[in-house]
Coordinates of N, CA and C in Angstrom, one line a residue:
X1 N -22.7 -3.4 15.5 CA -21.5 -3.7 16.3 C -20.3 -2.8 15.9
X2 N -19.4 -2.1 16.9 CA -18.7 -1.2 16.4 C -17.1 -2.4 15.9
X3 N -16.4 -1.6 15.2 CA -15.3 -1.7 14.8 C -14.4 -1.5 15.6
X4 N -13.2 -2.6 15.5 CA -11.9 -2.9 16.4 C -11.1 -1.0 16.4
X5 N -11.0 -1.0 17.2 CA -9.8 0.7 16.5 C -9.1 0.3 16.0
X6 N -8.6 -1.0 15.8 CA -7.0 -1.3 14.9 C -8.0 -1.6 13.3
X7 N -9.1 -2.2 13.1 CA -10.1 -2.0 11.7 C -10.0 -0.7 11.7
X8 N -10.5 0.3 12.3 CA -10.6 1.5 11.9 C -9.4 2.3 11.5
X9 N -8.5 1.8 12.0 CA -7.1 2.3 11.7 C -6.9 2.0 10.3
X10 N -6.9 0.9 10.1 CA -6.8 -0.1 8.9 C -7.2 0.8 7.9
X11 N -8.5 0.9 8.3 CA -9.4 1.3 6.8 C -8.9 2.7 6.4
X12 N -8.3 3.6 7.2 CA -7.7 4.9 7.6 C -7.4 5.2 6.2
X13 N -5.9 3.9 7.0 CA -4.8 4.0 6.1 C -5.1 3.2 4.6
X14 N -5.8 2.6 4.3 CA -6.0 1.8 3.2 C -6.9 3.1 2.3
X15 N -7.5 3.8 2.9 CA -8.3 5.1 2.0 C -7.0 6.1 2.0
X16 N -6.4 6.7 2.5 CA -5.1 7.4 2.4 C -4.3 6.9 1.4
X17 N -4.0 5.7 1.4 CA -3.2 4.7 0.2 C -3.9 5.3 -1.3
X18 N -5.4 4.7 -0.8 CA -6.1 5.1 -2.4 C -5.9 6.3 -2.6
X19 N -6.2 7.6 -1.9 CA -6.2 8.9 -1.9 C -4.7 9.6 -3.0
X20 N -3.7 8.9 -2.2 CA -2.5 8.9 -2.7 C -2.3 8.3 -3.9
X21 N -2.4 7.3 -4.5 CA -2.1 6.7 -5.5 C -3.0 7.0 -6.9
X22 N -4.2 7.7 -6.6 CA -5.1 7.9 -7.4 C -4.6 9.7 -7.4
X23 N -4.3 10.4 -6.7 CA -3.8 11.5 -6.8 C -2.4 11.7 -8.1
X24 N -1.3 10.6 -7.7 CA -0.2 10.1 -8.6 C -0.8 9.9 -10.0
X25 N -1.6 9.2 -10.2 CA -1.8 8.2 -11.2 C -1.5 7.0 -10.7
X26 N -1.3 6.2 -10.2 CA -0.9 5.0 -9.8 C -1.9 4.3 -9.9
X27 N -1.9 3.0 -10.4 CA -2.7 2.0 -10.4 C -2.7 1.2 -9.2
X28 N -4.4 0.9 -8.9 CA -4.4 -0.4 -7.8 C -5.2 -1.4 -8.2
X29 N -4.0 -2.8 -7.4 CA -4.8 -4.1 -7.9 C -5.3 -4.6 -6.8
X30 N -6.8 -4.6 -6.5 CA -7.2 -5.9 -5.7 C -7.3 -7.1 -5.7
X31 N -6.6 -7.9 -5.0 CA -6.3 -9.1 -4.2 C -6.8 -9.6 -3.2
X32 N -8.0 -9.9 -2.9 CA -8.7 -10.8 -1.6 C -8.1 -11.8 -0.9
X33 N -7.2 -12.5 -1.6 CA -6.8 -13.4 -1.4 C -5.3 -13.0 -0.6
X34 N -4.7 -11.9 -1.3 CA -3.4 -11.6 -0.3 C -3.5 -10.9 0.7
X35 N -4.9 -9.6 0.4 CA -5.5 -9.0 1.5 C -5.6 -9.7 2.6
X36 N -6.0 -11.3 2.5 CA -6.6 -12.0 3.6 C -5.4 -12.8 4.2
X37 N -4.5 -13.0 3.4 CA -3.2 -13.5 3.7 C -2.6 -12.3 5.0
X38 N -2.4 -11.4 4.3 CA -1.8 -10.0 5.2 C -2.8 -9.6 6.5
X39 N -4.2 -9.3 6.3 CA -4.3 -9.6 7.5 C -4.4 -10.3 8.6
X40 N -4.3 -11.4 8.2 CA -4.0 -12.9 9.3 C -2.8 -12.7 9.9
X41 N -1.4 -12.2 9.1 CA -0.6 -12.1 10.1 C -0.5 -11.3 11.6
X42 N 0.1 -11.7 12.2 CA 0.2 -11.4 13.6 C 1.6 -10.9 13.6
X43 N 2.0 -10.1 14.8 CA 3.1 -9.6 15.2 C 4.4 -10.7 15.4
X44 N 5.2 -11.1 14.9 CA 6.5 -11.8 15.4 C 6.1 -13.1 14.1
X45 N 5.0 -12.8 13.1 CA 4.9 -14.1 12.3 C 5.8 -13.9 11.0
X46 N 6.3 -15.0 10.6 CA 7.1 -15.2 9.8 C 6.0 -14.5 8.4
X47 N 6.6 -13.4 7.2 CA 5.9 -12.9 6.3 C 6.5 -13.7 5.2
X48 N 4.7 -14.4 4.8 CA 4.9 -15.3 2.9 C 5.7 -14.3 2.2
X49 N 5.8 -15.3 1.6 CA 6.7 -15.0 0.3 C 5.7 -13.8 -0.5
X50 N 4.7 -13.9 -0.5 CA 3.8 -13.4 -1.4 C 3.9 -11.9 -1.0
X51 N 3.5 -11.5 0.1 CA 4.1 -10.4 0.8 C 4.9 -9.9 0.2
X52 N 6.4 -10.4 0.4 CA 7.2 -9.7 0.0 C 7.7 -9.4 -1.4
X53 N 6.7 -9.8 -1.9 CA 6.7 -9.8 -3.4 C 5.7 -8.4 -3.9
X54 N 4.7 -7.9 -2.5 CA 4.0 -7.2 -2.9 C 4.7 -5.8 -2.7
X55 N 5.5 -5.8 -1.8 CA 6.5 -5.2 -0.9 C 7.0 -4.5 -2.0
X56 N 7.9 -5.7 -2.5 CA 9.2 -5.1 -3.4 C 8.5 -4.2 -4.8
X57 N 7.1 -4.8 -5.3 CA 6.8 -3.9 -5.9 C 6.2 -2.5 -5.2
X58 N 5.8 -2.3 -4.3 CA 5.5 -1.6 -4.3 C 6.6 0.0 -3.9
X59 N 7.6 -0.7 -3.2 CA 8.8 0.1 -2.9 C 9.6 0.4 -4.5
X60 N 9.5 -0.5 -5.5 CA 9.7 0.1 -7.1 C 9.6 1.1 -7.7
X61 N 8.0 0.8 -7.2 CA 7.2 2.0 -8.1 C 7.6 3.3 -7.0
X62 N 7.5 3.3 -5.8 CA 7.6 4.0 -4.8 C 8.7 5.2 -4.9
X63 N 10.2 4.3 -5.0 CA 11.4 4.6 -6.0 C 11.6 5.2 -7.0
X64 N 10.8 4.9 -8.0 CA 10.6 5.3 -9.7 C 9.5 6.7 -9.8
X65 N 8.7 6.8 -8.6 CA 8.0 8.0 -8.6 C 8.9 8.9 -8.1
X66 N 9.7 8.8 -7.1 CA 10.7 9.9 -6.5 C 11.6 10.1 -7.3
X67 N 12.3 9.4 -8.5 CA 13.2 9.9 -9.6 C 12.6 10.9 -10.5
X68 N 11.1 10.7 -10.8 CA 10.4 11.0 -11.6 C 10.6 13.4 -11.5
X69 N 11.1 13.8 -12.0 CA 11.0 15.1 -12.0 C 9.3 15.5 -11.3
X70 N 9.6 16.6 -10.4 CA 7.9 17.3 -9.8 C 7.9 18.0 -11.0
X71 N 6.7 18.4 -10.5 CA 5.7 19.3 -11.7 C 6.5 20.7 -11.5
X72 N 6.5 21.0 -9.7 CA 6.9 22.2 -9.4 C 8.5 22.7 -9.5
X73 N 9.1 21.9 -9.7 CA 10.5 22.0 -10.4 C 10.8 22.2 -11.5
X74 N 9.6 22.7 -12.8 CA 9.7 22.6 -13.8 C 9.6 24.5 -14.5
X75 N 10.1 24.7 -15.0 CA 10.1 26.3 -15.2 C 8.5 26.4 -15.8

């Protein structure tokens, strides 16, 4: 059975994420449970709290890597 194109999208961007973050060093935690939370929401739905809990960390670290001096800026 083929995959939704919005699954295939999904999965795109969720291997891009890893690609990225494992490029950084960045750690990732899996979550099934918030996974499953996040993708249940729908367009116009009110986002749990848990969400935006996942959010703000991730905009953190997101933040704290862009302060972080490049490699290529370094003599």
């Amino acid at each position: 059975m083929a995959e939704h194109a919005s699954e295939i999208v999904a999965d795109a961007v969720v291997a891009r994420i890893r690609d990225l973050a494992h490029a950084h060093g960045a750690s990732i935690h899996a979550d099934a449970t918030l996974s499953e939370l996040i993708a249940a929401l729908k367009l116009g739905d009110q986002v749990p709290l848990a969400a935006f809990a996942v959010a703000a960390d991730l905009l953190f670290h997101l933040l704290a890597a862009d302060q972080r001096p490049s490699m290529e800026s370094k003599p």
